[in-house]
Coordinates of C-alpha atoms in Angstrom, one line a residue:
M1 CA -33.4 -2.3 26.4
A2 CA -31.9 -0.5 23.4
P3 CA -28.1 -0.1 23.4
T4 CA -26.7 3.4 24.1
P5 CA -25.9 5.1 20.8
L6 CA -22.3 5.5 19.9
L7 CA -20.6 8.9 19.7
L8 CA -17.6 10.4 17.9
K9 CA -14.7 10.3 20.3
P10 CA -14.2 14.0 21.4
G11 CA -11.1 15.6 20.1
T12 CA -10.8 13.3 17.0
E13 CA -13.2 15.3 14.8
W14 CA -11.8 16.2 11.3
S15 CA -12.1 19.8 12.2
A16 CA -9.9 19.3 15.2
A17 CA -7.3 17.3 13.1
W18 CA -7.3 20.1 10.5
Q19 CA -6.7 22.8 13.2
R20 CA -3.7 20.7 14.5
C21 CA -2.3 20.6 11.0
L22 CA -2.6 24.4 10.6
A23 CA -0.7 24.8 13.9
A24 CA 1.9 22.1 13.2
A25 CA 2.8 23.2 9.6
P26 CA 1.3 26.6 8.8
E27 CA 3.6 26.9 5.7
A28 CA 1.8 23.9 4.1
F29 CA -1.8 24.4 5.1
R30 CA -4.2 27.3 4.4
D31 CA -7.6 27.8 6.0
D32 CA -9.4 25.7 3.5
R33 CA -6.7 23.9 1.5
V34 CA -3.3 22.3 1.3
L35 CA -0.4 23.6 -0.8
N36 CA 2.0 21.9 -3.3
L37 CA 5.7 21.7 -2.4
W38 CA 8.2 22.3 -5.2
A39 CA 11.4 24.3 -5.7
G40 CA 11.7 24.2 -1.9
T41 CA 8.6 26.4 -1.5
W42 CA 5.0 25.8 -0.7
H43 CA 2.7 27.1 -3.5
A44 CA -1.0 27.8 -3.5
D45 CA -1.4 26.6 -7.0
G46 CA -3.5 23.9 -8.6
R47 CA -7.2 23.5 -8.5
P48 CA -8.5 21.7 -5.3
L49 CA -10.7 18.7 -6.0
A50 CA -13.8 18.4 -3.9
T51 CA -13.3 15.4 -1.6
V52 CA -15.2 13.7 1.3
T53 CA -13.9 11.2 3.8
P54 CA -15.0 7.6 3.3
V55 CA -15.6 7.4 7.1
D56 CA -18.9 9.3 7.1
G57 CA -19.0 11.6 4.0
T58 CA -17.7 14.7 5.8
P59 CA -16.0 17.1 3.4
V60 CA -12.2 17.1 3.7
A61 CA -9.3 18.9 1.9
G62 CA -8.9 17.7 -1.6
P63 CA -5.8 17.5 -3.7
P64 CA -4.7 20.8 -5.5
R65 CA -4.3 19.4 -9.0
L66 CA -1.4 21.0 -11.0
D67 CA -1.3 21.3 -14.7
A68 CA 1.4 19.7 -16.8
A69 CA 3.4 22.8 -17.3
T70 CA 3.8 23.5 -13.6
A71 CA 4.7 19.8 -13.0
R72 CA 7.5 20.2 -15.5
Q73 CA 8.8 23.2 -13.6
A74 CA 8.6 21.2 -10.3
V75 CA 10.7 18.3 -11.8
R76 CA 13.3 20.7 -13.2
A77 CA 13.6 22.3 -9.8
A78 CA 13.9 18.8 -8.2
L79 CA 16.9 18.1 -10.5
D80 CA 18.6 21.3 -9.2
A81 CA 18.0 20.1 -5.7
H82 CA 19.2 16.7 -6.5
R83 CA 22.6 18.0 -7.8
V84 CA 23.1 19.8 -4.5
W85 CA 21.9 17.0 -2.2
R86 CA 24.1 14.3 -3.8
E87 CA 27.2 16.3 -2.8
V88 CA 26.2 16.5 0.9
P89 CA 28.4 14.2 2.9
Q90 CA 26.6 11.0 3.9
A91 CA 26.9 11.9 7.6
G92 CA 25.0 15.1 6.9
R93 CA 22.3 13.3 4.9
T94 CA 21.9 10.7 7.6
A95 CA 21.6 13.4 10.3
R96 CA 19.0 15.3 8.4
V97 CA 16.9 12.2 7.7
G98 CA 17.2 11.3 11.4
A99 CA 15.9 14.7 12.4
A100 CA 13.0 14.3 10.0
L101 CA 12.2 10.9 11.7
D102 CA 12.2 12.6 15.1
A103 CA 9.7 15.2 13.8
L104 CA 7.4 12.6 12.3
E105 CA 7.5 10.7 15.6
A106 CA 6.6 13.8 17.5
H107 CA 3.4 14.1 15.4
R108 CA 2.7 10.3 15.3
E109 CA -0.8 10.5 16.7
L110 CA -1.9 13.4 14.4
L111 CA -0.5 11.6 11.4
A112 CA -2.5 8.4 12.4
L113 CA -5.7 10.5 12.9
L114 CA -5.3 12.0 9.4
L115 CA -5.0 8.4 8.0
V116 CA -8.2 7.4 9.8
W117 CA -10.2 10.3 8.3
E118 CA -8.6 10.3 4.8
I119 CA -8.4 6.6 4.0
G120 CA -10.6 5.0 6.7
K121 CA -7.9 3.0 8.5
P122 CA -8.9 1.8 12.0
W123 CA -6.8 3.5 14.7
R124 CA -4.7 0.5 15.5
L125 CA -3.7 0.1 11.8
A126 CA -3.2 3.8 11.3
L127 CA -0.7 3.9 14.1
A128 CA 1.0 0.8 12.7
D129 CA 1.4 2.5 9.3
V130 CA 3.1 5.5 10.9
D131 CA 5.3 3.4 13.1
R132 CA 6.4 1.1 10.3
A133 CA 7.5 4.1 8.3
I134 CA 9.6 5.6 11.1
D135 CA 11.1 2.4 12.4
G136 CA 11.8 1.1 9.0
V137 CA 13.8 4.2 7.9
R138 CA 15.7 4.2 11.2
W139 CA 16.9 0.7 10.3
Y140 CA 18.3 2.1 7.1
T141 CA 20.0 5.1 8.8
A142 CA 21.9 2.6 11.0
G143 CA 23.2 0.6 8.0
I144 CA 23.3 3.0 5.1
D145 CA 27.1 3.5 5.0
A146 CA 27.7 -0.2 4.3
M147 CA 24.8 -0.3 1.8
L148 CA 26.3 2.6 -0.1
D149 CA 29.8 1.1 -0.3
G150 CA 31.0 1.6 -3.9
R151 CA 27.7 3.2 -5.0
V152 CA 26.6 6.8 -5.7
P153 CA 23.2 8.5 -6.2
L154 CA 21.4 8.4 -9.5
T155 CA 21.8 11.1 -12.1
G156 CA 18.4 12.6 -11.3
P157 CA 15.6 12.5 -8.7
V158 CA 13.4 9.5 -7.9
S159 CA 9.7 10.0 -8.9
N160 CA 7.1 8.3 -6.7
I161 CA 3.6 7.5 -7.8
A162 CA 1.9 5.3 -5.2
S163 CA -1.6 4.1 -4.3
W164 CA -3.5 5.6 -1.4
N165 CA -3.6 2.6 1.0
Y166 CA -0.2 3.0 2.8
P167 CA 0.9 6.6 2.6
M168 CA 3.4 6.3 5.4
S169 CA 4.9 2.8 5.5
V170 CA 5.2 2.5 1.8
L171 CA 5.4 6.0 0.3
V172 CA 7.0 8.1 3.0
H173 CA 9.3 5.2 3.9
A174 CA 10.4 4.9 0.3
M175 CA 11.0 8.6 -0.1
L176 CA 13.1 8.9 3.0
V177 CA 15.3 5.9 2.0
Q178 CA 15.7 7.3 -1.5
A179 CA 16.8 10.6 0.0
L180 CA 19.1 8.9 2.5
A181 CA 20.8 7.3 -0.5
G182 CA 21.6 10.7 -1.9
N183 CA 18.6 11.4 -4.2
A184 CA 16.1 14.2 -4.3
V185 CA 12.6 12.8 -4.3
V186 CA 9.4 13.8 -6.1
A187 CA 6.0 12.3 -5.1
K188 CA 2.5 12.7 -6.4
T189 CA -0.2 12.6 -3.8
P190 CA -2.7 9.8 -4.5
T191 CA -6.0 11.2 -5.8
D192 CA -8.1 8.9 -3.5
G193 CA -6.7 9.8 -0.1
G194 CA -3.8 10.5 2.2
L195 CA -3.3 14.2 1.1
A196 CA -3.1 15.8 4.6
A197 CA -1.0 13.1 6.1
L198 CA 1.5 13.3 3.2
T199 CA 1.5 17.1 3.3
L200 CA 2.2 17.2 7.0
S201 CA 5.0 14.6 6.5
A202 CA 6.5 16.5 3.6
A203 CA 6.5 19.7 5.7
L204 CA 8.3 18.1 8.6
V205 CA 10.8 16.5 6.3
A206 CA 11.5 19.6 4.2
R207 CA 12.1 21.7 7.4
E208 CA 15.2 19.4 8.0
G209 CA 16.7 20.3 4.6
V210 CA 15.7 17.0 2.9
P211 CA 14.9 17.7 -0.8
V212 CA 11.2 16.7 -1.2
T213 CA 8.8 17.7 -3.9
L214 CA 5.1 16.9 -3.3
V215 CA 2.5 17.7 -6.0
S216 CA -1.0 16.7 -6.8
G217 CA -2.7 16.1 -10.1
S218 CA -4.2 13.5 -12.4
G219 CA -1.9 10.7 -13.7
G220 CA -2.7 11.6 -17.3
E221 CA -1.9 15.2 -16.8
L222 CA 1.4 14.7 -14.8
S223 CA 2.8 11.5 -16.3
E224 CA 4.8 13.3 -18.9
A225 CA 6.7 15.1 -16.2
L226 CA 6.8 12.5 -13.5
V227 CA 7.5 9.5 -15.7
R228 CA 8.9 10.6 -19.0
A229 CA 10.9 13.7 -18.1
P230 CA 14.6 13.3 -18.8
E231 CA 15.4 14.8 -15.4
I232 CA 13.9 11.8 -13.6
G233 CA 16.5 9.2 -12.6
C234 CA 14.1 6.5 -11.5
V235 CA 10.3 5.9 -11.4
S236 CA 8.8 4.1 -8.4
F237 CA 5.2 3.1 -8.9
V238 CA 2.7 1.2 -6.6
G239 CA -0.8 0.6 -8.1
G240 CA -2.9 -1.4 -10.4
R241 CA -1.9 -3.3 -13.5
D242 CA -3.6 -1.1 -16.1
T243 CA -1.9 2.0 -15.0
G244 CA 1.3 0.1 -14.2
A245 CA 1.4 -1.3 -17.8
R246 CA 1.3 2.2 -19.2
V247 CA 4.1 3.4 -16.9
A248 CA 6.1 0.2 -17.7
T249 CA 5.8 0.9 -21.4
A250 CA 7.1 4.5 -21.0
V251 CA 10.1 3.6 -18.8
A252 CA 11.0 0.7 -21.1
D253 CA 11.0 3.0 -24.1
L254 CA 13.3 5.4 -22.3
G255 CA 15.5 2.8 -20.7
K256 CA 14.8 4.4 -17.3
R257 CA 15.4 2.8 -13.9
H258 CA 12.1 1.7 -12.5
I259 CA 10.3 -0.1 -9.6
L260 CA 6.7 -1.0 -10.5
E261 CA 4.7 -2.9 -7.8
Q262 CA 1.4 -4.0 -9.3
E263 CA -1.5 -6.0 -8.1
G264 CA -1.9 -9.8 -8.3
L265 CA -4.4 -12.3 -6.9
N266 CA -2.7 -13.6 -3.8
T267 CA -4.0 -17.0 -2.9
W268 CA -4.1 -19.3 0.1
G269 CA -4.0 -23.0 -0.8
V270 CA -5.2 -25.8 1.5
W271 CA -4.0 -29.3 0.6
N272 CA -3.7 -32.5 2.7
F273 CA -4.1 -30.4 5.8
S274 CA -5.5 -31.1 9.3
D275 CA -4.3 -28.3 11.7
W276 CA -7.6 -26.4 11.5
G277 CA -7.1 -24.6 14.8
A278 CA -4.0 -23.0 13.4
L279 CA -5.8 -21.9 10.3
A280 CA -8.8 -20.6 12.2
A281 CA -6.5 -18.3 14.2
R282 CA -5.2 -16.7 10.9
I283 CA -8.5 -16.1 9.1
R284 CA -9.7 -13.0 10.9
G285 CA -6.4 -11.3 10.4
T286 CA -6.7 -11.6 6.6
F287 CA -9.5 -9.1 6.8
D288 CA -7.3 -6.3 8.3
Y289 CA -8.1 -3.0 6.5
A290 CA -10.8 -4.7 4.5
K291 CA -8.2 -6.5 2.4
Q292 CA -7.2 -3.1 0.9
R293 CA -3.5 -3.9 0.7
C294 CA -1.3 -5.5 -1.9
T295 CA -0.5 -8.5 0.3
A296 CA -4.1 -9.4 1.1
Y297 CA -5.4 -12.9 0.6
P298 CA -8.8 -12.8 -1.1
R299 CA -8.7 -16.3 -2.6
F300 CA -8.7 -19.7 -0.9
V301 CA -8.0 -22.7 -3.0
V302 CA -9.3 -25.7 -1.0
Q303 CA -9.1 -29.5 -1.5
R304 CA -12.6 -30.6 -2.1
S305 CA -12.4 -33.5 0.4
A306 CA -11.4 -31.1 3.1
F307 CA -14.0 -28.4 2.4
A308 CA -16.3 -29.3 5.3
D309 CA -13.5 -29.1 7.8
F310 CA -12.3 -25.8 6.2
L311 CA -15.8 -24.3 6.5
A312 CA -16.0 -25.3 10.1
C313 CA -13.0 -23.2 11.0
Y314 CA -13.5 -20.4 8.4
L315 CA -17.1 -19.4 9.0
P316 CA -16.8 -18.7 12.8
A317 CA -13.7 -16.6 12.0
V318 CA -15.3 -14.5 9.3
R319 CA -18.4 -14.0 11.5
S320 CA -16.1 -12.6 14.2
V321 CA -14.8 -9.8 12.0
R322 CA -15.5 -6.3 13.4
F323 CA -16.1 -3.3 11.2
G324 CA -17.5 0.2 11.4
H325 CA -16.7 3.9 12.1
P326 CA -13.1 3.9 13.3
L327 CA -13.7 6.6 15.9
A328 CA -17.1 5.6 17.2
V329 CA -17.0 5.0 21.0
A330 CA -19.6 4.2 23.7
D331 CA -18.1 6.6 26.2
P332 CA -16.0 9.8 25.6
G333 CA -13.1 8.3 27.6
D334 CA -12.9 5.1 25.6
E335 CA -10.0 4.4 23.3
P336 CA -11.0 4.1 19.6
P337 CA -12.5 0.7 18.9
A338 CA -10.4 -2.3 18.0
L339 CA -11.8 -2.9 14.5
D340 CA -10.6 -5.1 11.7
F341 CA -11.7 -2.5 9.1
G342 CA -13.6 0.6 8.5
P343 CA -14.9 1.9 5.2
L344 CA -13.5 1.1 1.7
I345 CA -11.7 4.0 0.1
N346 CA -14.9 5.6 -1.2
A347 CA -18.6 4.9 -1.8
A348 CA -18.0 4.3 -5.5
K349 CA -15.6 1.4 -4.7
A350 CA -18.1 -0.1 -2.3
K351 CA -20.9 0.0 -4.9
E352 CA -18.6 -1.4 -7.6
L353 CA -17.6 -4.3 -5.4
G354 CA -21.2 -4.9 -4.2
D355 CA -22.3 -5.0 -7.8
Q356 CA -19.6 -7.5 -8.7
V357 CA -20.7 -9.7 -5.8
A358 CA -24.4 -9.6 -7.0
E359 CA -23.4 -10.3 -10.6
A360 CA -21.2 -13.3 -9.5
I361 CA -24.1 -14.7 -7.5
G362 CA -26.4 -14.2 -10.4
R363 CA -24.1 -16.2 -12.6
G364 CA -23.7 -19.1 -10.2
A365 CA -21.4 -18.3 -7.3
V366 CA -22.7 -19.6 -4.0
P367 CA -22.8 -17.1 -1.1
L368 CA -21.4 -18.8 1.9
H369 CA -21.3 -15.7 4.1
R370 CA -22.9 -12.3 3.6
G371 CA -22.5 -9.8 6.5
S372 CA -24.9 -7.0 7.1
L373 CA -24.4 -3.3 7.8
A374 CA -26.4 -4.0 11.0
D375 CA -23.4 -5.9 12.3
G376 CA -21.2 -2.8 12.1
R377 CA -20.5 -0.1 14.7
F378 CA -21.8 3.2 13.4
L379 CA -22.8 6.6 14.7
P380 CA -26.6 7.4 14.6
G381 CA -27.6 8.5 11.2
Q382 CA -24.1 8.5 9.7
D383 CA -23.4 8.0 6.0
T384 CA -22.4 4.4 5.5
G385 CA -22.1 4.5 1.7
A386 CA -18.4 3.5 1.7
Y387 CA -18.9 0.4 3.9
L388 CA -19.2 -3.1 2.7
P389 CA -19.7 -6.0 5.1
P390 CA -17.6 -9.2 4.6
V391 CA -18.7 -11.5 1.8
T392 CA -17.6 -15.1 1.0
L393 CA -18.4 -16.7 -2.4
L394 CA -17.9 -20.2 -3.5
G395 CA -17.0 -20.8 -7.1
P396 CA -17.0 -17.3 -8.7
P397 CA -17.8 -17.8 -12.4
P398 CA -14.9 -17.3 -14.9
S399 CA -16.8 -14.3 -16.4
S400 CA -16.6 -12.5 -13.1
P401 CA -13.8 -10.1 -12.2
L402 CA -13.8 -11.8 -8.8
H403 CA -12.5 -15.0 -10.5
H404 CA -9.2 -13.6 -11.7
A405 CA -8.6 -10.1 -10.2
E406 CA -7.9 -8.7 -6.8
P407 CA -11.1 -7.2 -5.3
F408 CA -9.4 -4.8 -3.0
G409 CA -12.2 -5.2 -0.5
P410 CA -13.6 -7.6 2.1
V411 CA -14.6 -10.2 -0.4
D412 CA -13.3 -13.8 -0.2
T413 CA -13.7 -16.3 -3.0
I414 CA -13.2 -20.0 -2.6
V415 CA -12.3 -22.5 -5.4
L416 CA -12.4 -26.2 -4.8
V417 CA -9.9 -28.5 -6.5
D418 CA -9.3 -32.3 -6.6
T419 CA -5.7 -32.6 -7.9
E420 CA -2.4 -31.0 -7.4
A421 CA -2.4 -29.7 -11.0
E422 CA -5.8 -28.0 -10.3
L423 CA -4.4 -26.6 -7.1
L424 CA -1.5 -25.0 -8.8
A425 CA -3.6 -23.7 -11.7
A426 CA -6.0 -22.1 -9.4
M427 CA -3.3 -20.5 -7.2
N428 CA -1.7 -19.1 -10.4
A429 CA -4.9 -17.7 -11.9
S430 CA -3.6 -14.1 -12.1
N431 CA -0.3 -14.6 -13.9
G432 CA 1.9 -13.8 -10.9
A433 CA 1.4 -12.6 -7.4
L434 CA 3.3 -10.8 -4.6
V435 CA 2.6 -13.4 -1.9
A436 CA 0.9 -16.8 -1.4
T437 CA 0.4 -19.4 1.3
L438 CA 0.1 -23.1 1.3
S439 CA -1.3 -24.9 4.3
C440 CA 0.0 -28.5 4.0
D441 CA 0.8 -31.0 6.7
D442 CA 3.7 -32.7 4.8
A443 CA 6.8 -30.5 4.7
A444 CA 8.2 -32.4 1.8
A445 CA 5.0 -31.9 -0.2
Y446 CA 5.1 -28.2 0.6
E447 CA 8.7 -28.0 -0.6
R448 CA 7.8 -29.7 -3.8
L449 CA 4.7 -27.6 -4.5
A450 CA 5.7 -24.1 -3.3
P451 CA 8.3 -23.4 -6.1
Q452 CA 5.5 -24.0 -8.6
I453 CA 3.4 -21.2 -7.1
R454 CA 4.1 -17.9 -9.0
A455 CA 4.5 -15.6 -6.0
F456 CA 7.6 -13.8 -4.8
K457 CA 7.0 -15.1 -1.3
T458 CA 5.2 -18.2 -0.2
G459 CA 4.4 -19.0 3.4
H460 CA 4.0 -22.5 4.8
G461 CA 0.7 -22.3 6.7
R462 CA 1.2 -18.6 7.5
P463 CA 0.6 -15.3 5.7
R464 CA 3.5 -13.4 4.1
S465 CA 3.7 -9.6 4.1
R466 CA 5.5 -6.9 2.3
G467 CA 8.1 -7.0 5.0
D468 CA 10.3 -4.5 6.8
R469 CA 13.9 -3.7 7.2
E470 CA 16.1 -6.5 5.7
E471 CA 13.2 -8.5 4.2
L472 CA 13.1 -8.4 0.4
F473 CA 10.0 -7.8 -1.7
G474 CA 9.0 -8.2 -5.3
G475 CA 6.5 -10.1 -7.5
F476 CA 6.3 -12.7 -10.1
G477 CA 4.7 -12.4 -13.6
A478 CA 2.6 -9.3 -14.2
S479 CA 2.5 -8.3 -10.5
W480 CA 5.9 -6.6 -10.7
R481 CA 8.2 -4.9 -13.2
G482 CA 11.6 -3.6 -12.6
A483 CA 13.9 -3.8 -9.6
F484 CA 13.0 -5.7 -6.5
V485 CA 13.2 -3.8 -3.2
G486 CA 13.5 -4.4 0.6
G487 CA 16.6 -4.4 2.6
E488 CA 19.8 -3.6 0.7
L489 CA 18.0 -4.0 -2.6
L490 CA 16.0 -0.8 -2.1
V491 CA 19.2 1.2 -1.8
R492 CA 20.7 -0.6 -4.8
A493 CA 17.6 0.2 -6.9
V494 CA 18.1 3.9 -6.4
T495 CA 21.9 4.1 -6.7
R496 CA 24.5 3.1 -9.2
P497 CA 28.1 1.8 -9.1
V498 CA 30.8 4.5 -8.9
S499 CA 32.3 3.2 -12.1
A500 CA 30.4 4.2 -15.2
R501 CA 31.4 0.9 -16.9
A502 CA 30.1 -1.1 -13.9
A503 CA 26.9 0.9 -14.0
R504 CA 26.3 0.0 -17.6
A505 CA 26.9 -3.7 -16.9
E506 CA 25.0 -3.9 -13.7
R507 CA 22.0 -6.3 -13.6
L508 CA 19.8 -5.5 -10.6
P509 CA 17.6 -8.3 -9.2
G510 CA 14.2 -7.8 -10.6
N511 CA 11.7 -8.5 -13.4
F512 CA 12.9 -6.6 -16.4
P513 CA 11.8 -6.8 -20.1
D514 CA 15.0 -8.7 -21.1
Y515 CA 15.7 -10.7 -18.0
H516 CA 14.3 -12.0 -14.6
L517 CA 16.9 -12.2 -11.8
M518 CA 16.0 -13.4 -8.3
P519 CA 18.1 -12.1 -5.4

């Protein structure tokens, strides 16, 4: 008997989400487009870019791309707002940010639904993204007075250019902490997704009197205003190394405060290890959101003599991964499915990664696991162009991008090694990473090897994450440039000592052109 076809959960349609946006923030949404927010006003400027959701190819609102001249006006207006905001007593700033958090929490499920449609997050992970933003900033509101002791806001607003994968828990979180510390904030919406969620968030925050600027446009068109403009006090960037290198060059030339989080190939090493049950329990979780996050683990470096045991725990775990349409249900009353991932960010990325897999296999990589779209949960006849089933390759050739770069998709690569030197070389293949893990039975061996792994955080048999609240975050090598963040360091990165002399002498923990300082 054929299974009953799945259906789109009633009330979760994009059209329904859009109508809820129009009702919740009519100042920021028009019938068919979103607006840009600058100079404290929503503007119907910019040329909207035609956009579709990766979930099923349905047309959605695209970013209204500003030109360079308008972006410069927006930055100049942000400086005016910054000069007013930094004079507001801290109690007033904290109260306004707290009210903004209450408003975001009241629209929690709508924000999560927008993330599902715009960037393909499963419902569980979309809710978590919203909750981490709200809860994380609440932690800062409780401790901001102590963090600001002896410090004042920067001389100009903080400019935020972030990737599309975590609009709430990375971008909105950062913006609100920056504002809490006394700075006006400017943000560019990611071109690939998150526009409506960020626009609704900005509308709710701006209503509470927090100085937020939200604009859309191409990086090339807006970089002069958002990176190089003298009004900007700090540049906060999250993205790839190519774009990050250009931003890094610009801010270094200008001597501008900066926080540049870039990609790195995060690796999981297995050396003299035997607790395979513990590892098996971790594997499936590494596929959350199709590994489309900066702290994903797409590379396993495995001791050759343990490879058979590794496969015995790895393959059942990867075969249990669930993917598909994030809102496809069997019955209208069902909750959204508990998926590990939905689509990649767009069909072009899915094709690019699929082509890289095929090319790597053609050059000698061994496919250990290749999922099928038939394994996914989909609506009848829906567009599946942005979906890529899990893939695992043994020994990607050095000529393949999968050998040295982060795939940002559900593709694992495995490299076999025989010596500790080979283990470390393979785990350090990308000249620095954000996180790493080493599964090793001997605690002394772990303590000896871990410091030689070029990652900001290394876990002993467990994954590391970006972290929340007091946990620090940064990167080694080319994965990070500028000030480290997390906990008190995020506030320090966007403030300066009261004394001008102390400000000139201050050395923030971070990875700078002329020094590297760990916290």
